[in-house]
PDB file of C-alpha atoms in Angstrom:
ATOM      1  CA  ASP A   1     109.383 116.761 107.119  1.00 53.00           C
ATOM      2  CA  THR A   2     109.977 116.812 110.856  1.00 70.00           C
ATOM      3  CA  GLY A   3     111.341 113.299 111.207  1.00 91.00           C
ATOM      4  CA  VAL A   4     109.803 110.314 112.970  1.00 95.00           C
ATOM      5  CA  SER A   5     106.981 111.234 115.355  1.00 96.00           C
ATOM      6  CA  GLN A   6     105.799 109.130 118.257  1.00 97.00           C
ATOM      7  CA  ASP A   7     102.753 109.615 120.427  1.00 97.00           C
ATOM      8  CA  PRO A   8     102.351 109.772 123.340  1.00 97.00           C
ATOM      9  CA  ARG A   9     105.759 110.708 124.758  1.00 97.00           C
ATOM     10  CA  HIS A  10     104.892 109.284 128.144  1.00 97.00           C
ATOM     11  CA  LYS A  11     102.287 106.781 129.298  1.00 98.00           C
ATOM     12  CA  ILE A  12     101.561 105.589 132.810  1.00 98.00           C
ATOM     13  CA  THR A  13      99.184 102.676 133.066  1.00 98.00           C
ATOM     14  CA  LYS A  14      97.995 100.200 135.644  1.00 98.00           C
ATOM     15  CA  ARG A  15      99.027  96.587 135.372  1.00 98.00           C
ATOM     16  CA  GLY A  16      96.555  94.633 133.306  1.00 98.00           C
ATOM     17  CA  GLN A  17      95.448  97.551 131.148  1.00 98.00           C
ATOM     18  CA  ASN A  18      95.926  97.736 127.386  1.00 98.00           C
ATOM     19  CA  VAL A  19      97.990 100.504 125.802  1.00 98.00           C
ATOM     20  CA  THR A  20      98.522 101.611 122.206  1.00 98.00           C
ATOM     21  CA  PHE A  21     101.342 103.704 120.806  1.00 98.00           C
ATOM     22  CA  ARG A  22     101.496 105.441 117.456  1.00 98.00           C
ATOM     23  CA  CYS A  23     104.427 106.096 115.119  1.00 98.00           C
ATOM     24  CA  ASP A  24     104.438 108.367 112.071  1.00 97.00           C
ATOM     25  CA  PRO A  25     107.558 107.658 109.971  1.00 95.00           C
ATOM     26  CA  ILE A  26     109.302 109.965 107.549  1.00 93.00           C
ATOM     27  CA  SER A  27     106.842 110.159 104.690  1.00 89.00           C
ATOM     28  CA  GLU A  28     109.057 108.760 101.933  1.00 87.00           C
ATOM     29  CA  HIS A  29     110.342 105.849 104.060  1.00 90.00           C
ATOM     30  CA  ASN A  30     108.754 102.498 103.283  1.00 91.00           C
ATOM     31  CA  ARG A  31     110.419 100.592 106.136  1.00 93.00           C
ATOM     32  CA  LEU A  32     109.380 100.911 109.754  1.00 95.00           C
ATOM     33  CA  TYR A  33     110.809  99.303 112.890  1.00 96.00           C
ATOM     34  CA  TRP A  34     109.817  99.031 116.536  1.00 97.00           C
ATOM     35  CA  TYR A  35     112.421  98.668 119.275  1.00 97.00           C
ATOM     36  CA  ARG A  36     112.264  98.495 123.060  1.00 97.00           C
ATOM     37  CA  GLN A  37     114.907  99.995 125.324  1.00 97.00           C
ATOM     38  CA  THR A  38     115.289  99.578 129.082  1.00 95.00           C
ATOM     39  CA  LEU A  39     117.445 101.814 131.243  1.00 92.00           C
ATOM     40  CA  GLY A  40     121.155 101.376 130.638  1.00 91.00           C
ATOM     41  CA  GLN A  41     120.676  98.954 127.736  1.00 94.00           C
ATOM     42  CA  GLY A  42     120.786  99.255 123.973  1.00 96.00           C
ATOM     43  CA  PRO A  43     117.544  99.065 121.989  1.00 96.00           C
ATOM     44  CA  GLU A  44     116.143  95.583 121.299  1.00 95.00           C
ATOM     45  CA  PHE A  45     114.405  94.810 118.026  1.00 94.00           C
ATOM     46  CA  LEU A  46     110.700  93.994 118.192  1.00 95.00           C
ATOM     47  CA  THR A  47     109.312  94.020 114.660  1.00 95.00           C
ATOM     48  CA  TYR A  48     109.781  95.327 111.112  1.00 94.00           C
ATOM     49  CA  PHE A  49     107.386  96.419 108.373  1.00 95.00           C
ATOM     50  CA  GLN A  50     108.034  96.975 104.704  1.00 93.00           C
ATOM     51  CA  ASN A  51     105.100  99.022 103.504  1.00 93.00           C
ATOM     52  CA  GLU A  52     102.103  97.353 105.161  1.00 93.00           C
ATOM     53  CA  ALA A  53     103.658  93.887 105.429  1.00 94.00           C
ATOM     54  CA  GLN A  54     105.091  92.758 108.776  1.00 93.00           C
ATOM     55  CA  LEU A  55     108.178  90.850 107.636  1.00 92.00           C
ATOM     56  CA  GLU A  56     110.169  90.207 110.822  1.00 90.00           C
ATOM     57  CA  LYS A  57     109.198  89.643 114.438  1.00 91.00           C
ATOM     58  CA  SER A  58     111.447  89.100 117.426  1.00 90.00           C
ATOM     59  CA  ARG A  59     110.985  86.290 119.917  1.00 84.00           C
ATOM     60  CA  LEU A  60     110.608  89.170 122.403  1.00 75.00           C
ATOM     61  CA  LEU A  61     107.268  90.003 120.798  1.00 81.00           C
ATOM     62  CA  SER A  62     104.964  87.861 122.922  1.00 87.00           C
ATOM     63  CA  ASP A  63     101.350  87.270 121.990  1.00 92.00           C
ATOM     64  CA  ARG A  64     100.380  90.254 124.175  1.00 95.00           C
ATOM     65  CA  PHE A  65     102.114  92.519 121.666  1.00 96.00           C
ATOM     66  CA  SER A  66     100.669  93.339 118.271  1.00 95.00           C
ATOM     67  CA  ALA A  67     101.742  95.831 115.664  1.00 96.00           C
ATOM     68  CA  GLU A  68     100.024  97.095 112.551  1.00 96.00           C
ATOM     69  CA  ARG A  69     100.837  99.396 109.697  1.00 96.00           C
ATOM     70  CA  PRO A  70      97.655  99.934 107.712  1.00 91.00           C
ATOM     71  CA  LYS A  71      98.199 101.271 104.201  1.00 86.00           C
ATOM     72  CA  GLY A  72     101.935 101.403 104.786  1.00 84.00           C
ATOM     73  CA  SER A  73     101.822 104.775 106.522  1.00 90.00           C
ATOM     74  CA  PHE A  74     101.687 105.194 110.312  1.00 96.00           C
ATOM     75  CA  SER A  75     102.062 102.231 112.646  1.00 97.00           C
ATOM     76  CA  THR A  76     100.580 101.266 115.990  1.00 98.00           C
ATOM     77  CA  LEU A  77     101.993  99.017 118.685  1.00 98.00           C
ATOM     78  CA  GLU A  78      99.507  97.593 121.169  1.00 97.00           C
ATOM     79  CA  ILE A  79     100.361  95.862 124.415  1.00 97.00           C
ATOM     80  CA  GLN A  80      97.536  93.928 126.024  1.00 97.00           C
ATOM     81  CA  ARG A  81      97.331  93.042 129.725  1.00 97.00           C
ATOM     82  CA  THR A  82     100.414  95.089 130.575  1.00 97.00           C
ATOM     83  CA  GLU A  83     102.908  93.769 133.116  1.00 96.00           C
ATOM     84  CA  GLN A  84     105.501  95.663 135.145  1.00 96.00           C
ATOM     85  CA  GLY A  85     108.208  94.123 132.986  1.00 95.00           C
ATOM     86  CA  ASP A  86     106.785  95.983 130.006  1.00 96.00           C
ATOM     87  CA  SER A  87     108.005  99.286 131.471  1.00 97.00           C
ATOM     88  CA  ALA A  88     110.510 100.619 128.952  1.00 97.00           C
ATOM     89  CA  MET A  89     111.065 103.160 126.203  1.00 97.00           C
ATOM     90  CA  TYR A  90     109.420 102.072 122.956  1.00 98.00           C
ATOM     91  CA  LEU A  91     111.250 103.441 119.946  1.00 98.00           C
ATOM     92  CA  CYS A  92     110.096 103.622 116.359  1.00 97.00           C
ATOM     93  CA  ALA A  93     112.484 104.046 113.430  1.00 96.00           C
ATOM     94  CA  SER A  94     112.090 104.325 109.696  1.00 94.00           C
ATOM     95  CA  SER A  95     114.356 103.963 106.696  1.00 90.00           C
ATOM     96  CA  GLY A  96     114.143 104.339 102.956  1.00 82.00           C
ATOM     97  CA  GLY A  97     115.861 101.107 102.103  1.00 64.00           C
ATOM     98  CA  GLY A  98     119.491 100.546 101.196  1.00 60.00           C
ATOM     99  CA  SER A  99     121.813  99.299 103.903  1.00 51.00           C
ATOM    100  CA  GLY A 100     123.854 102.454 104.001  1.00 55.00           C
ATOM    101  CA  TYR A 101     121.304 104.792 105.389  1.00 63.00           C
ATOM    102  CA  GLY A 102     121.032 105.037 109.109  1.00 74.00           C
ATOM    103  CA  TYR A 103     117.638 104.306 110.451  1.00 89.00           C
ATOM    104  CA  THR A 104     115.994 107.494 111.743  1.00 93.00           C
ATOM    105  CA  PHE A 105     114.590 107.061 115.222  1.00 95.00           C
ATOM    106  CA  GLY A 106     111.786 108.928 116.918  1.00 96.00           C
ATOM    107  CA  SER A 107     112.044 110.241 120.454  1.00 96.00           C
ATOM    108  CA  GLY A 108     110.181 107.249 121.824  1.00 97.00           C
ATOM    109  CA  THR A 109     107.252 106.564 124.121  1.00 98.00           C
ATOM    110  CA  ARG A 110     108.190 105.941 127.728  1.00 97.00           C
ATOM    111  CA  LEU A 111     105.821 103.402 129.296  1.00 98.00           C
ATOM    112  CA  THR A 112     105.537 102.992 133.044  1.00 98.00           C
ATOM    113  CA  VAL A 113     103.373 100.154 134.345  1.00 98.00           C
ATOM    114  CA  VAL A 114     102.349 100.594 137.990  1.00 97.00           C
TER     115      VAL A 114
ATOM    116  CA  GLU B   1     124.988  83.487 118.567  1.00 73.00           C
ATOM    117  CA  ASP B   2     125.448  87.009 117.205  1.00 79.00           C
ATOM    118  CA  GLN B   3     126.859  89.362 119.835  1.00 88.00           C
ATOM    119  CA  VAL B   4     127.763  93.031 120.049  1.00 95.00           C
ATOM    120  CA  THR B   5     129.758  94.227 123.061  1.00 96.00           C
ATOM    121  CA  GLN B   6     130.730  97.801 123.853  1.00 98.00           C
ATOM    122  CA  SER B   7     133.436  98.950 126.225  1.00 97.00           C
ATOM    123  CA  PRO B   8     133.876 100.694 128.494  1.00 97.00           C
ATOM    124  CA  GLU B   9     130.344 100.972 129.887  1.00 97.00           C
ATOM    125  CA  ALA B  10     131.116 104.484 131.100  1.00 97.00           C
ATOM    126  CA  LEU B  11     133.940 106.909 130.386  1.00 98.00           C
ATOM    127  CA  ARG B  12     134.777 110.214 132.059  1.00 98.00           C
ATOM    128  CA  LEU B  13     137.043 112.606 130.202  1.00 97.00           C
ATOM    129  CA  GLN B  14     138.300 116.096 130.755  1.00 97.00           C
ATOM    130  CA  GLU B  15     137.548 118.555 127.996  1.00 97.00           C
ATOM    131  CA  GLY B  16     140.234 118.159 125.332  1.00 97.00           C
ATOM    132  CA  GLU B  17     141.257 114.662 126.471  1.00 97.00           C
ATOM    133  CA  SER B  18     141.020 112.399 123.406  1.00 98.00           C
ATOM    134  CA  SER B  19     139.961 108.767 123.745  1.00 98.00           C
ATOM    135  CA  SER B  20     138.373 105.809 121.944  1.00 98.00           C
ATOM    136  CA  LEU B  21     135.248 103.729 122.452  1.00 98.00           C
ATOM    137  CA  ASN B  22     135.225 100.081 121.424  1.00 98.00           C
ATOM    138  CA  CYS B  23     132.554  97.943 119.793  1.00 98.00           C
ATOM    139  CA  SER B  24     133.435  94.287 119.293  1.00 97.00           C
ATOM    140  CA  TYR B  25     131.159  91.955 117.389  1.00 94.00           C
ATOM    141  CA  THR B  26     130.792  88.254 116.750  1.00 91.00           C
ATOM    142  CA  VAL B  27     128.406  87.841 113.866  1.00 84.00           C
ATOM    143  CA  SER B  28     128.072  85.881 110.679  1.00 82.00           C
ATOM    144  CA  GLY B  29     127.643  87.937 107.556  1.00 86.00           C
ATOM    145  CA  LEU B  30     128.053  91.595 108.484  1.00 88.00           C
ATOM    146  CA  ARG B  31     126.149  93.910 106.178  1.00 89.00           C
ATOM    147  CA  GLY B  32     126.933  97.125 108.016  1.00 91.00           C
ATOM    148  CA  LEU B  33     128.013  98.540 111.361  1.00 95.00           C
ATOM    149  CA  PHE B  34     126.272 101.642 112.647  1.00 95.00           C
ATOM    150  CA  TRP B  35     127.184 104.215 115.279  1.00 97.00           C
ATOM    151  CA  TYR B  36     124.533 106.284 117.030  1.00 97.00           C
ATOM    152  CA  ARG B  37     124.536 108.986 119.678  1.00 97.00           C
ATOM    153  CA  GLN B  38     121.733 109.052 122.245  1.00 97.00           C
ATOM    154  CA  ASP B  39     120.964 111.924 124.611  1.00 96.00           C
ATOM    155  CA  PRO B  40     118.884 111.280 127.761  1.00 93.00           C
ATOM    156  CA  GLY B  41     115.189 110.905 127.023  1.00 90.00           C
ATOM    157  CA  LYS B  42     115.690 110.976 123.259  1.00 93.00           C
ATOM    158  CA  GLY B  43     115.948 108.457 120.470  1.00 95.00           C
ATOM    159  CA  PRO B  44     119.298 107.456 118.953  1.00 96.00           C
ATOM    160  CA  GLU B  45     120.740 109.871 116.404  1.00 95.00           C
ATOM    161  CA  PHE B  46     122.567 108.388 113.418  1.00 94.00           C
ATOM    162  CA  LEU B  47     126.297 109.104 113.110  1.00 95.00           C
ATOM    163  CA  PHE B  48     128.012 106.638 110.724  1.00 93.00           C
ATOM    164  CA  THR B  49     127.682 103.437 108.746  1.00 94.00           C
ATOM    165  CA  LEU B  50     130.758 101.308 108.013  1.00 95.00           C
ATOM    166  CA  TYR B  51     130.696  98.366 105.609  1.00 92.00           C
ATOM    167  CA  SER B  52     134.096  96.734 105.340  1.00 92.00           C
ATOM    168  CA  ALA B  53     137.343  96.309 107.238  1.00 93.00           C
ATOM    169  CA  GLY B  54     139.658  99.259 106.793  1.00 95.00           C
ATOM    170  CA  GLU B  55     136.893 101.753 106.228  1.00 96.00           C
ATOM    171  CA  GLU B  56     136.975 105.054 108.149  1.00 97.00           C
ATOM    172  CA  LYS B  57     134.465 107.904 108.446  1.00 96.00           C
ATOM    173  CA  GLU B  58     134.753 111.280 110.154  1.00 97.00           C
ATOM    174  CA  LYS B  59     132.389 113.917 111.407  1.00 94.00           C
ATOM    175  CA  GLU B  60     133.676 116.903 113.363  1.00 95.00           C
ATOM    176  CA  ARG B  61     135.519 115.490 116.411  1.00 96.00           C
ATOM    177  CA  LEU B  62     134.409 111.897 115.751  1.00 98.00           C
ATOM    178  CA  LYS B  63     136.117 109.260 113.639  1.00 98.00           C
ATOM    179  CA  ALA B  64     134.862 105.705 113.232  1.00 98.00           C
ATOM    180  CA  THR B  65     136.998 102.798 112.059  1.00 98.00           C
ATOM    181  CA  LEU B  66     136.229  99.150 111.341  1.00 97.00           C
ATOM    182  CA  THR B  67     138.195  95.897 111.450  1.00 94.00           C
ATOM    183  CA  LYS B  68     136.951  92.351 110.958  1.00 91.00           C
ATOM    184  CA  LYS B  69     136.139  91.957 114.642  1.00 93.00           C
ATOM    185  CA  GLU B  70     135.642  95.439 116.076  1.00 96.00           C
ATOM    186  CA  SER B  71     134.985  99.086 115.498  1.00 98.00           C
ATOM    187  CA  PHE B  72     136.372 102.103 117.277  1.00 98.00           C
ATOM    188  CA  LEU B  73     134.862 105.527 117.743  1.00 98.00           C
ATOM    189  CA  HIS B  74     137.684 107.985 118.288  1.00 98.00           C
ATOM    190  CA  ILE B  75     136.837 111.283 119.945  1.00 97.00           C
ATOM    191  CA  THR B  76     139.413 114.017 119.445  1.00 98.00           C
ATOM    192  CA  ALA B  77     139.554 116.953 121.883  1.00 97.00           C
ATOM    193  CA  PRO B  78     136.028 116.342 123.200  1.00 97.00           C
ATOM    194  CA  LYS B  79     133.798 119.116 124.490  1.00 97.00           C
ATOM    195  CA  PRO B  80     131.114 118.919 127.193  1.00 97.00           C
ATOM    196  CA  GLU B  81     128.437 118.853 124.493  1.00 97.00           C
ATOM    197  CA  ASP B  82     129.829 115.500 123.325  1.00 97.00           C
ATOM    198  CA  SER B  83     128.515 113.971 126.554  1.00 98.00           C
ATOM    199  CA  ALA B  84     125.986 111.295 125.583  1.00 98.00           C
ATOM    200  CA  THR B  85     125.583 107.546 125.250  1.00 98.00           C
ATOM    201  CA  TYR B  86     127.200 106.142 122.115  1.00 98.00           C
ATOM    202  CA  LEU B  87     125.632 103.023 120.673  1.00 98.00           C
ATOM    203  CA  CYS B  88     126.929 100.690 118.023  1.00 97.00           C
ATOM    204  CA  ALA B  89     124.741  98.286 116.083  1.00 96.00           C
ATOM    205  CA  VAL B  90     125.223  95.662 113.394  1.00 94.00           C
ATOM    206  CA  ARG B  91     123.021  94.695 110.496  1.00 90.00           C
ATOM    207  CA  LEU B  92     123.429  91.188 109.137  1.00 86.00           C
ATOM    208  CA  ASN B  93     122.995  89.831 105.659  1.00 82.00           C
ATOM    209  CA  ALA B  94     119.416  88.807 104.893  1.00 78.00           C
ATOM    210  CA  SER B  95     118.063  90.800 107.840  1.00 81.00           C
ATOM    211  CA  ASN B  96     116.644  94.254 108.258  1.00 82.00           C
ATOM    212  CA  MET B  97     117.014  94.528 112.000  1.00 87.00           C
ATOM    213  CA  LEU B  98     119.824  96.207 113.908  1.00 90.00           C
ATOM    214  CA  THR B  99     121.400  94.420 116.866  1.00 92.00           C
ATOM    215  CA  PHE B 100     122.696  96.959 119.378  1.00 96.00           C
ATOM    216  CA  GLY B 101     125.427  96.829 121.960  1.00 96.00           C
ATOM    217  CA  GLY B 102     124.805  98.091 125.469  1.00 96.00           C
ATOM    218  CA  GLY B 103     126.317 101.505 124.788  1.00 97.00           C
ATOM    219  CA  THR B 104     129.096 103.605 126.295  1.00 98.00           C
ATOM    220  CA  ARG B 105     128.053 106.530 128.475  1.00 97.00           C
ATOM    221  CA  LEU B 106     130.491 109.359 127.855  1.00 98.00           C
ATOM    222  CA  MET B 107     130.822 112.280 130.245  1.00 98.00           C
ATOM    223  CA  VAL B 108     133.096 115.193 129.308  1.00 98.00           C
ATOM    224  CA  LYS B 109     133.874 117.642 132.089  1.00 97.00           C
ATOM    225  CA  PRO B 110     134.882 121.253 131.407  1.00 95.00           C
TER     226      PRO B 110
END
C-alpha cells in the first residue's frame, strides 16, 4: 500500500468553472476526511465519511461543494462555479478508526482559480 | 468556542540548539491531541497522539508532552532536516474531525 493518493496534484482553472478532485485512501481504512489548507494556515475540516456515509460536514462546505464516496472506496470532491477564494490546497486523509491512530494524509491537490 | 493556538509562528534555530514549540487549547472534552510535521508542498505527516495530562511520547529528537491546557513539542539538538512546519490538532469527544492550530514554521540552520 502506497498511502493516500490524490489526483491531480495541481489544478489551474478559470473562475466559474467546475473542478473535481479524487482521493484514494489506504485500502483498509473505512474513514475518509477532506480538509482545505491556505498558505500559512493549518488545515480546516470540510467533511468526513465512514464507509460510504457522509457523517459530518463543516459550515465551510457551501452548497457549491459536494463530496461523494461511492461504495466506501475512493472519494471525489467537486467544486462548482469556482471563485478565487477557493484557491487552496485540498487535502484528503484516511484512518482505520480508533482515536489513537493518526490520520494519514495525502499530498494534496493544489487548486489555483484565475 | 474550541480554539487551538500555536506559538511561536516561526522559529529559527542553530543546529544543535534545543527548543520547544507550544500548542495551547481551549476545548471541551478532549479525546486526543495530535502532532504533525508538514514539509512544503506535502501533506501533514503524523508524529504523535497524546490522550491525557502527564503523558509523554518520544521519537528520535522529538518529545511531546501534554497538560490540561497545552502541549509542548521539545526538539533536542535539532538538525537542518528537522526544518518543517509543525502542526498540532485536537480531536473532541463525539467528533471525528481534527481542529488544527496555525502551525509553527521551524528553520534549523547548519
